[in-house]
Coordinates of C-alpha atoms in Angstrom, one line a residue:
X288 CA -41.4 -20.8 28.7
X289 CA -44.7 -19.3 27.7
X290 CA -47.6 -21.2 25.7
X291 CA -50.4 -20.7 23.8
X292 CA -53.0 -23.1 22.3
X293 CA -55.4 -22.0 19.7
X294 CA -57.9 -19.3 20.3
X295 CA -61.1 -20.8 21.9
X296 CA -59.5 -23.8 23.2
X297 CA -60.8 -25.1 26.5
X298 CA -58.9 -25.5 29.7
X299 CA -59.2 -29.0 29.1
X300 CA -58.0 -29.4 25.8
X301 CA -55.2 -27.0 26.8
X302 CA -54.3 -29.5 29.4
X303 CA -54.3 -32.3 27.3
X304 CA -51.9 -30.7 24.9
X305 CA -49.6 -29.6 27.9
X306 CA -49.7 -33.1 29.1
X307 CA -48.1 -34.2 25.6
X308 CA -45.4 -31.7 26.1
X309 CA -44.5 -32.8 29.7
X310 CA -44.1 -36.2 28.5
X311 CA -41.2 -34.9 26.1
X312 CA -39.7 -33.1 28.9
X313 CA -39.8 -35.9 31.2
X314 CA -37.7 -38.1 28.5
X315 CA -35.0 -35.5 28.7
X316 CA -32.6 -36.4 31.3
X317 CA -31.0 -32.8 31.6
X318 CA -34.4 -31.4 32.8
X319 CA -34.6 -31.6 36.5
X320 CA -37.7 -29.9 37.4
X321 CA -40.7 -27.8 35.9
X322 CA -43.8 -25.9 37.2
X323 CA -46.6 -25.0 35.2
X324 CA -49.4 -22.1 35.5
X325 CA -52.6 -23.1 33.4
X326 CA -55.9 -21.5 33.4
X327 CA -56.9 -18.1 34.7
X328 CA -58.9 -16.2 37.5
X329 CA -62.5 -16.2 37.1
X330 CA -62.9 -12.8 35.5
X331 CA -59.2 -12.7 34.1
X332 CA -58.8 -10.9 30.7
X333 CA -56.3 -13.4 29.3
X334 CA -58.2 -16.6 27.6
X335 CA -57.8 -20.0 29.3
X336 CA -55.5 -21.4 26.5
X337 CA -52.6 -19.2 27.8
X338 CA -49.8 -19.9 30.4
X339 CA -46.0 -20.4 31.2
X340 CA -43.7 -22.9 32.3
X341 CA -40.5 -22.6 34.7
X342 CA -38.1 -25.1 33.6
X343 CA -34.8 -25.9 36.0
X344 CA -32.1 -27.6 34.2
X345 CA -29.5 -30.0 36.0
X346 CA -26.4 -28.3 37.2
X347 CA -24.2 -30.9 34.9
X348 CA -26.0 -30.6 31.9
X349 CA -23.9 -31.1 28.9
X350 CA -26.0 -29.4 26.1
X351 CA -26.2 -25.7 26.2
X352 CA -29.4 -24.0 27.3
X353 CA -30.2 -22.9 23.7
X354 CA -29.5 -26.4 22.4
X355 CA -32.2 -27.8 25.0
X356 CA -34.6 -25.1 24.0
X357 CA -34.2 -25.8 20.4
X358 CA -34.7 -29.7 20.8
X359 CA -37.9 -28.9 22.9
X360 CA -39.1 -26.7 20.3
X361 CA -38.7 -29.1 17.6
X362 CA -40.3 -31.9 19.2
X363 CA -43.1 -30.0 20.1
X364 CA -43.7 -28.7 16.9
X365 CA -43.7 -32.4 15.3
X366 CA -45.5 -34.1 18.1
X367 CA -48.1 -31.1 19.0
X368 CA -48.5 -29.0 16.0
X369 CA -51.4 -26.8 17.6
X370 CA -49.3 -25.7 20.4
X371 CA -47.3 -22.6 19.9
X372 CA -44.2 -22.3 22.4
X373 CA -41.8 -19.3 23.3
X374 CA -38.9 -20.2 25.3
X375 CA -36.8 -17.5 27.0
X376 CA -34.3 -17.4 29.9
X377 CA -35.4 -15.9 33.0
X378 CA -33.0 -13.3 33.5
X379 CA -32.8 -11.9 30.1
X380 CA -36.4 -12.1 29.7
X381 CA -36.9 -9.8 33.0
X382 CA -34.3 -7.4 31.5
X383 CA -36.3 -6.9 28.3
X384 CA -39.5 -6.5 30.2
X385 CA -37.8 -3.7 32.2
X386 CA -36.5 -2.2 28.7
X387 CA -40.2 -2.4 27.4
X388 CA -38.5 -4.8 24.5
X389 CA -40.2 -8.0 23.4
X390 CA -37.8 -9.9 21.0
X391 CA -34.3 -9.5 19.5
X392 CA -36.1 -9.3 16.0
X393 CA -39.2 -7.1 16.5
X394 CA -40.8 -6.1 13.0
X395 CA -43.5 -3.3 13.2
X396 CA -45.9 -3.2 10.5
X397 CA -47.9 0.3 10.7
X398 CA -50.9 1.3 8.7
X399 CA -54.5 2.1 8.7
X400 CA -56.3 -1.1 8.0
X401 CA -56.0 -4.1 10.4
X402 CA -57.2 -6.7 8.1
X403 CA -54.3 -5.4 5.5
X404 CA -51.6 -5.2 8.3
X405 CA -52.5 -8.7 9.4
X406 CA -52.0 -10.0 5.7
X407 CA -48.9 -8.0 5.2
X408 CA -47.5 -9.6 8.6
X409 CA -48.3 -12.9 7.4
X410 CA -46.5 -12.5 4.3
X411 CA -43.4 -11.6 6.1
X412 CA -43.7 -14.2 8.6
X413 CA -43.7 -16.8 5.8
X414 CA -40.6 -15.2 4.0
X415 CA -38.7 -15.2 7.1
X416 CA -39.1 -18.7 8.0
X417 CA -36.0 -20.1 5.7
X418 CA -33.7 -17.6 7.6
X419 CA -31.1 -19.3 9.5
X420 CA -30.9 -18.3 13.3
X421 CA -34.6 -17.3 13.6
X422 CA -36.2 -19.2 16.1
X423 CA -39.3 -18.8 18.1
X424 CA -41.2 -17.0 15.0
X425 CA -44.2 -15.8 16.6
X426 CA -47.4 -16.3 13.9
X427 CA -48.0 -13.1 12.7
X428 CA -51.7 -13.5 12.0
X429 CA -53.2 -15.2 15.1
X430 CA -56.4 -17.1 14.4
X431 CA -59.7 -15.4 14.9
X432 CA -61.1 -16.0 18.2
X433 CA -64.9 -17.0 18.8
X434 CA -66.9 -14.4 20.4
X435 CA -70.7 -13.3 21.4
X436 CA -72.1 -10.7 19.0
X437 CA -75.2 -9.2 20.5
X438 CA -77.0 -6.8 18.8
X439 CA -80.0 -5.3 20.7
X440 CA -83.5 -4.2 19.0
X441 CA -83.3 -0.6 20.7
X442 CA -86.9 -0.1 19.6
X443 CA -88.3 -3.3 21.1
X444 CA -86.4 -2.9 24.2
X445 CA -87.4 0.6 24.6
X446 CA -91.0 -0.5 24.2
X447 CA -90.4 -2.9 27.2
X448 CA -88.6 -0.4 29.6
X449 CA -85.2 -2.2 28.7
X450 CA -81.9 -0.7 27.9
X451 CA -78.7 -2.3 26.2
X452 CA -76.9 -2.4 29.6
X453 CA -79.5 -4.8 30.8
X454 CA -79.0 -7.4 28.2
X455 CA -75.2 -7.2 28.4
X456 CA -75.4 -7.7 32.4
X457 CA -77.9 -10.7 31.9
X458 CA -75.5 -12.6 29.3
X459 CA -72.4 -11.5 31.4
X460 CA -73.9 -13.3 34.8
X461 CA -74.9 -16.2 32.8
X462 CA -71.5 -16.7 31.4
X463 CA -69.1 -15.3 34.1
X464 CA -71.3 -15.3 37.0
X465 CA -71.8 -12.7 39.9
X466 CA -70.2 -12.8 43.3
X467 CA -73.4 -13.1 45.6
X468 CA -71.8 -13.7 49.2
X469 CA -68.5 -14.5 51.0
X470 CA -67.5 -17.3 52.9
X471 CA -64.6 -17.3 55.5
X472 CA -61.9 -19.8 55.2
X473 CA -59.6 -19.3 57.9
X474 CA -58.2 -15.7 57.7
X475 CA -59.5 -15.0 54.4
X476 CA -62.8 -14.5 52.6
X477 CA -63.7 -16.5 49.3
X478 CA -66.5 -15.4 47.2
X479 CA -69.4 -17.5 46.2
X480 CA -69.9 -17.2 42.6
X481 CA -73.4 -17.7 40.8
X482 CA -73.8 -18.7 37.4
X483 CA -75.4 -21.0 34.6
X484 CA -73.9 -24.5 34.4
X485 CA -71.4 -25.1 31.6
X486 CA -73.5 -27.2 29.5
X487 CA -76.2 -24.3 29.3
X488 CA -73.5 -21.7 28.9
X489 CA -72.0 -23.6 25.7
X490 CA -75.4 -23.6 24.4
X491 CA -76.2 -20.8 22.0
X492 CA -79.8 -21.7 21.8
X493 CA -80.3 -22.2 25.5
X494 CA -78.5 -18.6 26.0
X495 CA -81.4 -17.2 23.6
X496 CA -84.1 -18.4 25.9
X497 CA -82.7 -16.7 28.7
X498 CA -85.5 -14.8 30.6
X499 CA -84.9 -11.2 31.7
X500 CA -87.1 -9.5 34.3
X501 CA -89.0 -6.3 33.0
X502 CA -89.6 -3.1 34.8
X503 CA -93.4 -4.1 34.8
X504 CA -92.3 -7.6 36.3
X505 CA -92.9 -9.7 33.4
X506 CA -90.3 -12.4 32.3
X507 CA -89.2 -11.8 28.7
X508 CA -87.0 -14.2 26.7
X509 CA -84.0 -12.4 25.6
X510 CA -84.2 -13.2 22.0
X511 CA -87.3 -10.8 21.7
X512 CA -85.3 -7.9 22.3
X513 CA -81.7 -9.0 20.9
X514 CA -80.1 -11.4 18.3
X515 CA -77.2 -13.3 19.8
X516 CA -74.7 -15.1 17.4
X517 CA -71.2 -16.3 17.6
X518 CA -68.7 -15.0 15.3
X519 CA -65.2 -15.0 14.7
X520 CA -63.6 -11.7 16.1
X521 CA -60.3 -9.9 15.8
X522 CA -57.8 -11.9 17.9
X523 CA -55.7 -8.6 18.7
X524 CA -55.7 -5.1 17.7
X525 CA -52.3 -3.5 18.7
X526 CA -51.4 0.2 18.7
X527 CA -47.9 1.6 18.8
X528 CA -47.7 5.7 19.2
X529 CA -51.3 5.9 18.5
X530 CA -51.3 3.9 15.1
X531 CA -52.3 0.5 14.2
X532 CA -49.6 -2.0 14.1
X533 CA -49.2 -5.8 13.4
X534 CA -45.9 -7.4 14.9
X535 CA -43.7 -10.2 13.7
X536 CA -41.4 -11.3 16.6
X537 CA -38.4 -13.7 16.7
X538 CA -35.6 -14.8 18.9
X539 CA -32.1 -15.5 17.7
X540 CA -30.0 -18.7 18.2
X541 CA -26.6 -19.9 16.7
X542 CA -25.8 -16.5 14.7
X543 CA -25.1 -13.0 15.6
X544 CA -27.3 -10.4 15.8
X545 CA -25.7 -8.3 13.1
X546 CA -25.9 -11.0 10.2
X547 CA -29.3 -12.3 11.1
X548 CA -30.5 -8.7 10.8
X549 CA -28.8 -8.3 7.5
X550 CA -30.8 -11.4 5.9
X551 CA -34.0 -9.8 7.6
X552 CA -33.6 -6.5 5.8
X553 CA -33.2 -8.4 2.6
X554 CA -36.2 -10.4 2.9
X555 CA -38.0 -7.0 4.0
X556 CA -36.8 -5.3 0.8
X557 CA -38.3 -8.1 -1.3
X558 CA -42.0 -7.7 0.4
X559 CA -44.1 -5.4 -2.0
X560 CA -45.8 -3.4 0.5
X561 CA -49.7 -2.2 0.1
X562 CA -50.4 1.6 -0.1
X563 CA -50.3 3.4 3.2
X564 CA -48.3 0.5 4.8
X565 CA -44.8 0.9 6.3
X566 CA -42.4 -1.6 8.0
X567 CA -40.0 -0.7 10.9
X568 CA -37.4 -3.2 12.7
X569 CA -36.9 -2.9 16.3
X570 CA -36.3 -4.9 19.1
X571 CA -32.5 -5.3 20.3
X572 CA -31.3 -4.2 16.7
X573 CA -32.9 -0.8 17.3
X574 CA -31.4 -0.8 21.2
X575 CA -28.0 -1.7 20.0
X576 CA -27.7 0.8 17.6
X577 CA -28.4 3.4 19.8
X578 CA -26.4 2.0 22.7
X579 CA -23.4 1.8 20.2
X580 CA -23.6 5.3 19.1
X581 CA -23.4 6.3 22.8
X582 CA -20.6 3.6 23.6
X583 CA -18.6 4.7 20.7
X584 CA -18.5 8.3 21.9
X585 CA -17.9 7.2 25.4
X586 CA -14.6 5.0 23.7
X587 CA -13.5 8.0 21.7
X588 CA -13.8 10.4 24.6
X589 CA -11.9 8.1 26.9
X590 CA -9.2 7.5 24.1
X591 CA -8.6 11.4 24.1
X592 CA -8.4 11.7 28.0
X593 CA -5.8 8.8 28.1
X594 CA -3.9 10.7 25.3
X595 CA -4.0 13.9 27.1
X596 CA -2.9 12.4 30.4
X597 CA 0.1 10.6 28.8
X598 CA 1.1 13.8 27.5
X599 CA 1.2 15.6 30.9
X600 CA 2.7 12.7 32.4
X601 CA 5.9 12.2 30.1
X602 CA 5.8 15.8 28.6
X603 CA 6.9 14.0 25.2
X604 CA 4.5 13.3 22.3
X605 CA 6.2 10.9 20.8
X606 CA 6.3 8.6 24.1
X607 CA 2.5 9.3 24.6
X608 CA 1.9 8.3 21.1
X609 CA 3.9 5.0 21.4
X610 CA 1.9 4.1 24.4
X611 CA -1.3 5.3 23.1
X612 CA -1.0 3.4 20.1
X613 CA 0.5 0.2 21.5
X614 CA -2.8 0.4 23.7
X615 CA -5.0 0.9 20.8
X616 CA -3.4 -2.0 18.8
X617 CA -4.3 -4.5 21.8
X618 CA -8.2 -4.0 20.2
X619 CA -7.1 -6.4 17.6
X620 CA -6.8 -9.2 20.0
X621 CA -10.4 -8.5 21.4
X622 CA -11.7 -8.8 18.0
X623 CA -10.0 -12.2 17.6
X624 CA -11.3 -13.2 20.9
X625 CA -14.7 -12.8 20.1
X626 CA -14.5 -14.2 16.6
X627 CA -12.7 -17.3 18.0
X628 CA -15.4 -17.8 20.7
X629 CA -18.1 -16.9 18.3
X630 CA -19.1 -14.1 20.4
X631 CA -21.3 -11.4 19.0
X632 CA -19.9 -7.6 19.4
X633 CA -22.8 -6.5 21.6
X634 CA -23.4 -3.8 24.6
X635 CA -21.7 -6.2 27.2
X636 CA -18.4 -6.9 24.8
X637 CA -18.2 -3.3 23.9
X638 CA -18.3 -2.2 27.7
X639 CA -15.4 -5.0 27.9
X640 CA -13.4 -3.0 25.0
X641 CA -13.8 0.2 27.0
X642 CA -12.5 -1.7 30.2
X643 CA -9.7 -3.0 28.7
X644 CA -8.5 0.5 27.1
X645 CA -8.2 1.5 31.1
X646 CA -6.1 -1.4 32.0
X647 CA -3.9 -2.0 29.2
X648 CA -2.5 1.5 29.2
X649 CA -1.2 1.2 32.7
X650 CA 1.3 -1.6 31.6
X651 CA 2.7 0.9 29.1
X652 CA 2.8 4.0 31.3
X653 CA 4.9 2.1 33.9
X654 CA 7.3 0.5 31.3
X655 CA 7.8 3.9 29.6
X656 CA 8.2 5.6 33.1
X657 CA 11.1 2.8 33.9
X658 CA 12.7 3.8 30.4
X659 CA 12.8 7.6 31.0
X660 CA 14.5 7.0 34.5
X661 CA 17.2 4.8 33.1
X662 CA 17.8 7.4 30.3
X663 CA 17.8 9.8 33.0
X664 CA 20.9 8.3 34.4
X665 CA 22.7 8.0 31.1
X666 CA 21.9 4.6 29.7
X667 CA 21.2 4.4 26.0
X668 CA 17.8 4.1 24.5
X669 CA 18.0 0.5 23.7
X670 CA 19.7 -0.3 27.1
X671 CA 16.8 1.6 28.9
X672 CA 14.2 -0.3 27.1
X673 CA 16.0 -3.6 27.7
X674 CA 16.6 -3.0 31.2
X675 CA 12.7 -1.6 31.9
X676 CA 11.4 -4.6 30.2
X677 CA 13.4 -7.1 32.4
X678 CA 12.2 -5.4 35.5
X679 CA 8.5 -4.9 34.3
X680 CA 7.9 -8.2 32.3
X681 CA 7.1 -10.3 35.9
X682 CA 4.7 -7.7 37.3
X683 CA 2.7 -7.5 33.6
X684 CA 2.6 -11.2 33.3
X685 CA 1.4 -11.6 36.8
X686 CA -1.0 -8.7 37.1
X687 CA -2.6 -10.1 33.7
X688 CA -2.7 -13.4 34.7
X689 CA -4.4 -13.0 37.9
X690 CA -6.9 -10.8 36.5
X691 CA -7.8 -13.2 33.6
X692 CA -8.1 -15.8 36.1
X693 CA -10.5 -13.5 37.8
X694 CA -12.6 -13.4 34.6
X695 CA -12.5 -16.8 33.7
X696 CA -15.7 -18.2 35.5
X697 CA -17.4 -15.3 33.8
X698 CA -16.1 -16.6 30.4
X699 CA -17.2 -19.7 31.0
X700 CA -20.8 -18.9 31.8
X701 CA -20.8 -20.3 35.3
X702 CA -23.4 -19.4 37.6
X703 CA -26.7 -17.4 37.1
X704 CA -26.6 -14.4 34.7
X705 CA -23.6 -15.8 33.0
X706 CA -25.1 -15.2 29.7
X707 CA -25.4 -11.8 30.4
X708 CA -21.5 -11.0 31.1
X709 CA -20.0 -13.5 29.1
X710 CA -19.1 -11.2 26.2
X711 CA -17.8 -8.8 28.6
X712 CA -15.3 -11.2 30.3
X713 CA -14.3 -12.4 27.0
X714 CA -13.4 -9.1 25.8
X715 CA -11.6 -8.2 28.8
X716 CA -9.5 -11.6 28.8
X717 CA -8.6 -11.2 24.8
X718 CA -7.6 -7.6 25.4
X719 CA -5.2 -8.5 28.2
X720 CA -3.7 -11.5 26.4
X721 CA -3.0 -8.9 23.4
X722 CA -1.6 -6.4 26.0
X723 CA 1.1 -9.0 27.2
X724 CA 2.3 -8.8 23.7
X725 CA 2.0 -5.3 23.0
X726 CA 3.1 -4.1 26.0
X727 CA 6.4 -5.7 26.1
X728 CA 6.9 -5.9 22.4
X729 CA 5.2 -3.4 20.3
X730 CA 5.3 -0.2 22.4
X731 CA 9.2 -0.5 22.8
X732 CA 9.4 -0.8 19.2
X733 CA 7.3 2.0 18.5
X734 CA 9.2 3.8 21.1
X735 CA 12.5 3.0 19.4
X736 CA 11.0 4.3 16.0
X737 CA 9.8 7.5 17.2
X738 CA 12.9 8.6 19.1
X739 CA 15.0 8.2 16.1

């Protein structure tokens, strides 16, 4: 889980907010342990108000991981309104990092003016709040962060022999400090950093009185050659493909990706975009469209190759067509299985569907092969089908049952990575259940019809 306190929040205040959140976690009996990373290295680029948690659940937890995440998020929003939380699961988060994706819903707003983009993003963010199934909406317009604004009077600075870099180094040394020496602790060297005390660093008037050594040896107050003020700066300036961009990100819970995306599209259609601003919907939706196109091509190619093999195997178009149609019909059980278990048709389940195609066709081949053998020795069509069915029913039921049993742990989401492979297992199990019916009943019926 990633967290973010309001910009400019001190380390102490961030820690206070997080202790409140930890009190919420301690009251949840299904959380076994947690660890936290807070703060930053002395010269780290990221602000001290950001960090993350690693939360472990008990093995016997009753609620699903998503339910626990949603409950923690709801309680935190009520009790700690200033703290933004982003819940993710470790394995899916790592896979998204490798794929360069951020969230399932990733709305990109392109334009030429960052302020206009942030305003548009905020409007989209507010209109997406009522969409059912969207969780962890990232605030589109992050609050402005305080920053030092240093304006050097180049004329006065040059008269005294200074350059703008001297002023910058002085402010940097005062606030961040500078490593002056090292001490040895065991086998490692630890830098000793010198800087002004915190009470001084947080006092703007005191910073203005900083003395800077001129080339002629005189000490000059910095406010004589520069103006130092605190202003609200841009929280973030993002670029994508060389263009300015603002983002609205969200996770999905309790609904499938397709239905949520349709609702998001309806919201985006109602947003009146300023001149020069365009909106693009990315994230899992974009990746899934590309993957589905490739997988659909693979599915069609696999089906054609199987049909060609069947033609060469039986040398009869009608027999090959009966087996092929019986195999294709088993896909209806895949759809029924995904619907009953409320599993979305994603990349994993699509691959499972392709796998079913290769498994199920074997049953039809063996059944028709036995039928052809009995017809070759003079038995009638019906007698050959019945005799082949009696012989093949037990092997078909046994092999399908053992395969289903092997996929059950994945379908029940047991063990690490189960959430990734569960749709695959459900698709395969559903297809195998359907193949028992279609292999033993539908394929013989189609064969009987085609051979009349």
